[in-house]
PDB file of C-alpha atoms in Angstrom:
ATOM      1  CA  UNK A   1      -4.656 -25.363   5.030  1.00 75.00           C
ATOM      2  CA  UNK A   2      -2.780 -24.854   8.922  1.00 73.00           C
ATOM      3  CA  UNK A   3      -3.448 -20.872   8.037  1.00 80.00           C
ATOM      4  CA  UNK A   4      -5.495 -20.790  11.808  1.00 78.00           C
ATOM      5  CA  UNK A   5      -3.216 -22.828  13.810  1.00 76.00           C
ATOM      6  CA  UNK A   6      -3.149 -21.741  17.211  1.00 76.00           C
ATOM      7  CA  UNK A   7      -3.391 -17.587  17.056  1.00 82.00           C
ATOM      8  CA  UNK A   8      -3.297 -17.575  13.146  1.00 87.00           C
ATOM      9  CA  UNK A   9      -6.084 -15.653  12.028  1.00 91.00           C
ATOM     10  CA  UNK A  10      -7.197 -15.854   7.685  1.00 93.00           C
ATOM     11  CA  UNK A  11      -8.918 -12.218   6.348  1.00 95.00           C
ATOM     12  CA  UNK A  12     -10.750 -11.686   3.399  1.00 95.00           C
ATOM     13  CA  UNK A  13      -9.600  -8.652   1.176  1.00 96.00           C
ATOM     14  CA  UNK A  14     -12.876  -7.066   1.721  1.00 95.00           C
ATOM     15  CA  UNK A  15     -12.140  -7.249   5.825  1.00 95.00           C
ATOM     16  CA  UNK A  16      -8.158  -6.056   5.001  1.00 95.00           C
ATOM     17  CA  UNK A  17      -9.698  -2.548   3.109  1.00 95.00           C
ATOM     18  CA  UNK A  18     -12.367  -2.167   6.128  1.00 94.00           C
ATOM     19  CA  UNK A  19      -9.469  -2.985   8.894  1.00 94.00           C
ATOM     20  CA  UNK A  20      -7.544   0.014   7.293  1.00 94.00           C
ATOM     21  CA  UNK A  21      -5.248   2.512   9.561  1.00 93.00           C
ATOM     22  CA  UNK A  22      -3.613   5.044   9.869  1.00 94.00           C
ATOM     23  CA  UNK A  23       0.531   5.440  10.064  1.00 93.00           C
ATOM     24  CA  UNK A  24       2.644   8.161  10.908  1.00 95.00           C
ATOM     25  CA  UNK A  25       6.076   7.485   9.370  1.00 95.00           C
ATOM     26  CA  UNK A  26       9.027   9.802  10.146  1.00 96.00           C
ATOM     27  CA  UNK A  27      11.826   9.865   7.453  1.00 95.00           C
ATOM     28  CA  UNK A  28      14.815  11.807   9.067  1.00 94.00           C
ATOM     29  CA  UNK A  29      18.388  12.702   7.701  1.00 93.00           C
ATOM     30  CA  UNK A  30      21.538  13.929   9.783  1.00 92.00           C
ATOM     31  CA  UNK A  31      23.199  16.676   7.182  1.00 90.00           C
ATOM     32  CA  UNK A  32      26.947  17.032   9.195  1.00 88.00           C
ATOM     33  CA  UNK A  33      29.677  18.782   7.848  1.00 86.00           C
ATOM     34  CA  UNK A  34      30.755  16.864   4.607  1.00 86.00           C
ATOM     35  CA  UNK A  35      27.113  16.756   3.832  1.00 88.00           C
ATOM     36  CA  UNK A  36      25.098  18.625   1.190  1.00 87.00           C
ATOM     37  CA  UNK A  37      21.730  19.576   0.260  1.00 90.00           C
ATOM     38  CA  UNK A  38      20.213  20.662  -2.964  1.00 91.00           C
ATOM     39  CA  UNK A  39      18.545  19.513  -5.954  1.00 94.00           C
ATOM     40  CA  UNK A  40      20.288  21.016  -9.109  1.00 93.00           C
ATOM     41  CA  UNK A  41      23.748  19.543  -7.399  1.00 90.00           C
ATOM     42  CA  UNK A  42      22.427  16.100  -6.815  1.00 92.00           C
ATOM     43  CA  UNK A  43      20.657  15.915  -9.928  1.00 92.00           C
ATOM     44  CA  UNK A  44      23.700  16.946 -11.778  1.00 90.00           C
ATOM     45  CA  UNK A  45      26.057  14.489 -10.074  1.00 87.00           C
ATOM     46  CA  UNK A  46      22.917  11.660 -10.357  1.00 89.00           C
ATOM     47  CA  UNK A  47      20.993  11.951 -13.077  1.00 89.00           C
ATOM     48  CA  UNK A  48      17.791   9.686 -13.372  1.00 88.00           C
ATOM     49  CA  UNK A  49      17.701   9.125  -9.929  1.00 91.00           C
ATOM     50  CA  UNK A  50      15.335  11.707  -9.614  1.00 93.00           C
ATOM     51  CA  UNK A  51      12.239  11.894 -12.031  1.00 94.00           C
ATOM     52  CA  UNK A  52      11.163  15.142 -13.636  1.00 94.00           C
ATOM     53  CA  UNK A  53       6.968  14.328 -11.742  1.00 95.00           C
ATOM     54  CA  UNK A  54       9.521  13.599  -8.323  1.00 95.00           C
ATOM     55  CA  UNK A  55      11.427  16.900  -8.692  1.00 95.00           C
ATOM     56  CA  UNK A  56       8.674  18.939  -8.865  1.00 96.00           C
ATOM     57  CA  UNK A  57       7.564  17.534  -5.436  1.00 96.00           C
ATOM     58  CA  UNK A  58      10.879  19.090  -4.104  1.00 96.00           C
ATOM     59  CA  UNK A  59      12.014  22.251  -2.964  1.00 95.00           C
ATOM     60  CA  UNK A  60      15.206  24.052  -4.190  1.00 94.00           C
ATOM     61  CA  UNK A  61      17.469  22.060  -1.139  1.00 93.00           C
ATOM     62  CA  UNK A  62      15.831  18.632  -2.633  1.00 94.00           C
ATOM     63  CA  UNK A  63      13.173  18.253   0.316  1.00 96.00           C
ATOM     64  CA  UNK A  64      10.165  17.349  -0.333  1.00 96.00           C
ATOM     65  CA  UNK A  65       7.485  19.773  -0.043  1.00 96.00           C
ATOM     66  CA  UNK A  66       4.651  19.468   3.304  1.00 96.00           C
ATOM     67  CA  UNK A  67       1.002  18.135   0.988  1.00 96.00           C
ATOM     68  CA  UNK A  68       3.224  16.621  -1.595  1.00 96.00           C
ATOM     69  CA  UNK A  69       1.729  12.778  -2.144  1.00 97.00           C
ATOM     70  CA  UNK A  70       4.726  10.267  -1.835  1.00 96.00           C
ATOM     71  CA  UNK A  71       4.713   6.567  -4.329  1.00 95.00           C
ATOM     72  CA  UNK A  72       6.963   3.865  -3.519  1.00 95.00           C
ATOM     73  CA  UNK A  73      10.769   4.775  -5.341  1.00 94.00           C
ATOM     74  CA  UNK A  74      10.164   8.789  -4.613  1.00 95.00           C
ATOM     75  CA  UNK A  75      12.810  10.532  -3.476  1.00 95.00           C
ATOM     76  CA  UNK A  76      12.173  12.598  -0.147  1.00 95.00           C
ATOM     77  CA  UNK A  77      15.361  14.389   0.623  1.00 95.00           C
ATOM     78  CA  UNK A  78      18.409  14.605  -1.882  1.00 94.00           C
ATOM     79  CA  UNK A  79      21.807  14.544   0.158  1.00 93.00           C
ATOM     80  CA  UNK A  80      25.265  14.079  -0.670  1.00 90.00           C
ATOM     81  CA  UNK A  81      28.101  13.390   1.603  1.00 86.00           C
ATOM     82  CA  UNK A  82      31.906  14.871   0.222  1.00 80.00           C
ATOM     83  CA  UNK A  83      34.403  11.517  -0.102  1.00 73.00           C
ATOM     84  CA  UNK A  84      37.634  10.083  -0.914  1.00 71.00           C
ATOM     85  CA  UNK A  85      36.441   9.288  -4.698  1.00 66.00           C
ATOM     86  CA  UNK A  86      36.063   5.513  -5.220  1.00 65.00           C
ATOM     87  CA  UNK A  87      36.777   4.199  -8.774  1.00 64.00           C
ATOM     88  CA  UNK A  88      33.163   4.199  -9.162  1.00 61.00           C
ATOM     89  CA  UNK A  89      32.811   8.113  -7.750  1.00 56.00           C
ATOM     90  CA  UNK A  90      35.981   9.631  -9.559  1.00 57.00           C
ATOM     91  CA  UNK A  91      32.740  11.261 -12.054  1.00 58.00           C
ATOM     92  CA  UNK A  92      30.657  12.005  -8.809  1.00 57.00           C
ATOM     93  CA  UNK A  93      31.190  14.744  -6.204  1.00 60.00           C
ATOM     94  CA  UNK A  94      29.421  12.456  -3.401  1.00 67.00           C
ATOM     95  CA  UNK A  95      28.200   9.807  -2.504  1.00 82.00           C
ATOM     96  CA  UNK A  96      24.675   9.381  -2.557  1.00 84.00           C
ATOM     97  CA  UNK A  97      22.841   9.826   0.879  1.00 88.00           C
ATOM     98  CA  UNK A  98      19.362  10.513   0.317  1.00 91.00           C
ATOM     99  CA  UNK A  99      16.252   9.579   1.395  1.00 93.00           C
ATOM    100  CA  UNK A 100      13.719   7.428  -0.664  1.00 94.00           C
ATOM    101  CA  UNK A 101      10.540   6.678   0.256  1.00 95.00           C
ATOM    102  CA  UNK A 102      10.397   2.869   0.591  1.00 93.00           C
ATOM    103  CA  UNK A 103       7.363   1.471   1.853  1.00 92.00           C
ATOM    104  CA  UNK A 104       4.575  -0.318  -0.495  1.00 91.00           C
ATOM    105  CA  UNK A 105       2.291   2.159   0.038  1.00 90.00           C
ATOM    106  CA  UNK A 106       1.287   6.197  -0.873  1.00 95.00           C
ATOM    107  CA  UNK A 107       1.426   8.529   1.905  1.00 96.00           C
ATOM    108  CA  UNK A 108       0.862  12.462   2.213  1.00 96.00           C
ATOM    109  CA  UNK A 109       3.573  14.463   3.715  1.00 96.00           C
ATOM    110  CA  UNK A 110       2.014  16.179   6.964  1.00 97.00           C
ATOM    111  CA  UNK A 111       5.163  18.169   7.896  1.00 96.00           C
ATOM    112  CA  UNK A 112       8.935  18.720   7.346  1.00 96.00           C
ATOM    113  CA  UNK A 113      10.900  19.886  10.530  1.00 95.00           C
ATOM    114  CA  UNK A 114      14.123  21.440   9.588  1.00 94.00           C
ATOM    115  CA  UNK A 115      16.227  21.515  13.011  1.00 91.00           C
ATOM    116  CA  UNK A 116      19.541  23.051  12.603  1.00 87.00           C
ATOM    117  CA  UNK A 117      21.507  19.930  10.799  1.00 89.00           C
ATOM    118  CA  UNK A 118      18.291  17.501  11.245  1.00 94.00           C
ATOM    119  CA  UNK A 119      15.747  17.130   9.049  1.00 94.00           C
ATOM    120  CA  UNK A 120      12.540  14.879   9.448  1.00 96.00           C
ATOM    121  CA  UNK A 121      10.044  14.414   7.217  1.00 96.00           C
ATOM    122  CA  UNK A 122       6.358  12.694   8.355  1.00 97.00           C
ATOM    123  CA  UNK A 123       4.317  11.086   6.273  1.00 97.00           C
ATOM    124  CA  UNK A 124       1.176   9.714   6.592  1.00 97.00           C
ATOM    125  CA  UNK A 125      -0.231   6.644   4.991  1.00 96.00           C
ATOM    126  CA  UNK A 126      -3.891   4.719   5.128  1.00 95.00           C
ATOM    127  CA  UNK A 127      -2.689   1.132   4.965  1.00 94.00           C
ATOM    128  CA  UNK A 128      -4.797  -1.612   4.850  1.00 94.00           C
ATOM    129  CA  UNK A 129      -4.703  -4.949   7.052  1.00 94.00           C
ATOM    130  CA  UNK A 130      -2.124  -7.186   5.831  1.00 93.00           C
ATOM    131  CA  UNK A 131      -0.285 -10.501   6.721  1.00 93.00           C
ATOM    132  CA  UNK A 132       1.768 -10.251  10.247  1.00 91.00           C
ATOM    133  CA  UNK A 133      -0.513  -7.059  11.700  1.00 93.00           C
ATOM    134  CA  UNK A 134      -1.958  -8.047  14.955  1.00 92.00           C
ATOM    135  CA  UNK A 135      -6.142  -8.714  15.324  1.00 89.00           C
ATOM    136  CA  UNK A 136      -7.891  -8.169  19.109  1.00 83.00           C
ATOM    137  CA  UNK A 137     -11.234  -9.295  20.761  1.00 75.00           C
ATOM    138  CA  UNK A 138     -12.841  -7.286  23.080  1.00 73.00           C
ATOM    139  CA  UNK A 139     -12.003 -10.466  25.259  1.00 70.00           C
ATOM    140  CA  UNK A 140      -8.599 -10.676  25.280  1.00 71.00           C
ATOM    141  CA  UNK A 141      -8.455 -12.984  22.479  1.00 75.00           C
ATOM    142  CA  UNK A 142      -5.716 -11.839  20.081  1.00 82.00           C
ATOM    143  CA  UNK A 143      -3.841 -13.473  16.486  1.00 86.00           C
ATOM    144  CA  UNK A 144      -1.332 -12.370  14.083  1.00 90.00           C
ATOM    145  CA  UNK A 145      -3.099 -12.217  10.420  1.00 93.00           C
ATOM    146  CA  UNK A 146      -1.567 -15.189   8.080  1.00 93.00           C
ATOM    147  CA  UNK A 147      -2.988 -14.665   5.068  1.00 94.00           C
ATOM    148  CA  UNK A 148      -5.317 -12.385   3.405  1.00 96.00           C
ATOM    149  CA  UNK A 149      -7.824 -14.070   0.745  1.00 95.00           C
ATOM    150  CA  UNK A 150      -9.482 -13.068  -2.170  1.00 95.00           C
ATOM    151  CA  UNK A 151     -13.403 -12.959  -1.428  1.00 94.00           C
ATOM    152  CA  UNK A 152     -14.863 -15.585  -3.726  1.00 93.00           C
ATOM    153  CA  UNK A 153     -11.944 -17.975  -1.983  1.00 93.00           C
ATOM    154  CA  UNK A 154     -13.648 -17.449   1.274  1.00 94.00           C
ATOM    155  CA  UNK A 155     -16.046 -19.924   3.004  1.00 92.00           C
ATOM    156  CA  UNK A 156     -19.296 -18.994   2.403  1.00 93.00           C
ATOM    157  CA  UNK A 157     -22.212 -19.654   5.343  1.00 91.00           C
ATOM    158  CA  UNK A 158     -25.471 -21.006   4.322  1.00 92.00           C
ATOM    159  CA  UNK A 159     -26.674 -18.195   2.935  1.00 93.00           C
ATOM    160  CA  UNK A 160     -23.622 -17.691   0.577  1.00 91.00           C
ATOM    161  CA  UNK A 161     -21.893 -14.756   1.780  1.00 90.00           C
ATOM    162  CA  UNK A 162     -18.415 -15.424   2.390  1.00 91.00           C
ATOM    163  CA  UNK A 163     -16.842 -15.035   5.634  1.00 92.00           C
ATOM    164  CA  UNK A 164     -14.876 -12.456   6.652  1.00 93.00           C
ATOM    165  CA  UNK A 165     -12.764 -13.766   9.556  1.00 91.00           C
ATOM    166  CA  UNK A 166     -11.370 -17.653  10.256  1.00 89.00           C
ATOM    167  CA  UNK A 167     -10.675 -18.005  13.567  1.00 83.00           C
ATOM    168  CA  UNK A 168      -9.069 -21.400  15.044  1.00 79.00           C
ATOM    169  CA  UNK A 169     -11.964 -23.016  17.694  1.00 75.00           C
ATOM    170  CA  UNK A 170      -9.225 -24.623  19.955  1.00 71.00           C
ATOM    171  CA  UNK A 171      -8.013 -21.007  20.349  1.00 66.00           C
ATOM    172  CA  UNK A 172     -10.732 -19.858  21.842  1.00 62.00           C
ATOM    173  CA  UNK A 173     -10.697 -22.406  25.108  1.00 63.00           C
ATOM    174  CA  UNK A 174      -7.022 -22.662  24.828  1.00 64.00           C
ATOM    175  CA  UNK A 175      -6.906 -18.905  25.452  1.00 63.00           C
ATOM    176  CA  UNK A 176      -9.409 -19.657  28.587  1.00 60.00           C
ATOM    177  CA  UNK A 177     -11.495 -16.429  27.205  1.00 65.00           C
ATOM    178  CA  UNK A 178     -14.840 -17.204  29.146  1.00 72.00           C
ATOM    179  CA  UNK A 179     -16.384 -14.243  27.755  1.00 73.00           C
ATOM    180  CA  UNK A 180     -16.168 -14.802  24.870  1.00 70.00           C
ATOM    181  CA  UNK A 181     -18.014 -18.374  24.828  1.00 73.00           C
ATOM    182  CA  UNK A 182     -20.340 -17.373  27.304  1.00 79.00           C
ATOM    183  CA  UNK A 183     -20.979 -14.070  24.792  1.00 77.00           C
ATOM    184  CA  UNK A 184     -21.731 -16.722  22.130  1.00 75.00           C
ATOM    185  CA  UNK A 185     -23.806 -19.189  23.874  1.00 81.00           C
ATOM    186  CA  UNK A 186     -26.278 -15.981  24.811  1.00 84.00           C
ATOM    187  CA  UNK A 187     -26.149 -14.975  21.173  1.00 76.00           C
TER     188      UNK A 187
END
């Protein structure tokens, strides 16, 4: 279906849960002056933005805690920076500058670094293979994944079992990776 031209590479789901790694993602806020931390304050002045299951993750300045498990939509860090009101803010004491967690995927929080009017906040997550992550040979050979199938979609060999990986076979000549062919023609 033009999934493998040239370096396009087409996974199965069962190959994107083995291919899974690791990510260290760093969350960060700049508190300055007009800024303020704190839970009951931003909770008050936004309520429903945080849930009662995401509050309890946070500490008393609204940062989240170091083990806390993060979901897509949590908040990590509740800040508020001191403005003019808008017609929308004359209710509000600030406008809303927290952080929120926004990737697809759970992480753990490893550590939060609190340095003077910085704070950073690392999380890591166990993600698995998806569509645009990068695949390598030990031959130089190297694709971007383009799509990710479901297992029983997969070609199967003549035994059945479904592939795992769909290379394109111009790529490999086009790429002039001689070990690799020769590494096939001895297998």
């Amino acid at each position: 279906k033009g999934l493998v031209f040239e370096d396009g590479i087409v996974i199965s789901e069962g190959a994107s849960k083995r291919l899974t790694s690791e990510h260290l993602h760093k969350k960060r806020s700049y508190v300055e002056k007009n800024m303020k931390v704190g839970l009951k304050a931003y909770r008050a002045n936004y309520p429903g933005a945080v849930t009662d299951d995401n509050a309890k993750k946070l500490d008393e300045d609204g940062v989240i805690k170091k083990g806390q498990k993060v979901s897509p939509g949590d908040t990590i860090m509740t800040v508020m920076q001191k403005t003019e009101p808008s017609k929308e803010q004359l209710l509000l004491k600030g406008k809303d500058r927290s952080v929120v967690w926004n990737k697809p995927y759970t992480g753990t929080v490893t550590d939060v670094v609190r340095n003077g009017r910085e704070i950073v906040v690392n999380v890591r997550t166990e993600e698995p293979a998806d569509v645009g992550d990068k695949l390598t040979g030990r031959h130089g050979n190297k694709g971007v994944i383009t799509a990710v199938i479901p297992d029983e979609e997969m070609p199967k060999d003549a035994d059945g079992n479904a592939l795992e990986l769909i290379l394109n076979p111009s790529g490999v000549p086009g790429r002039i990776n001689l070990g690799q062919v020769l590494e096939t023609s001895l297998a």
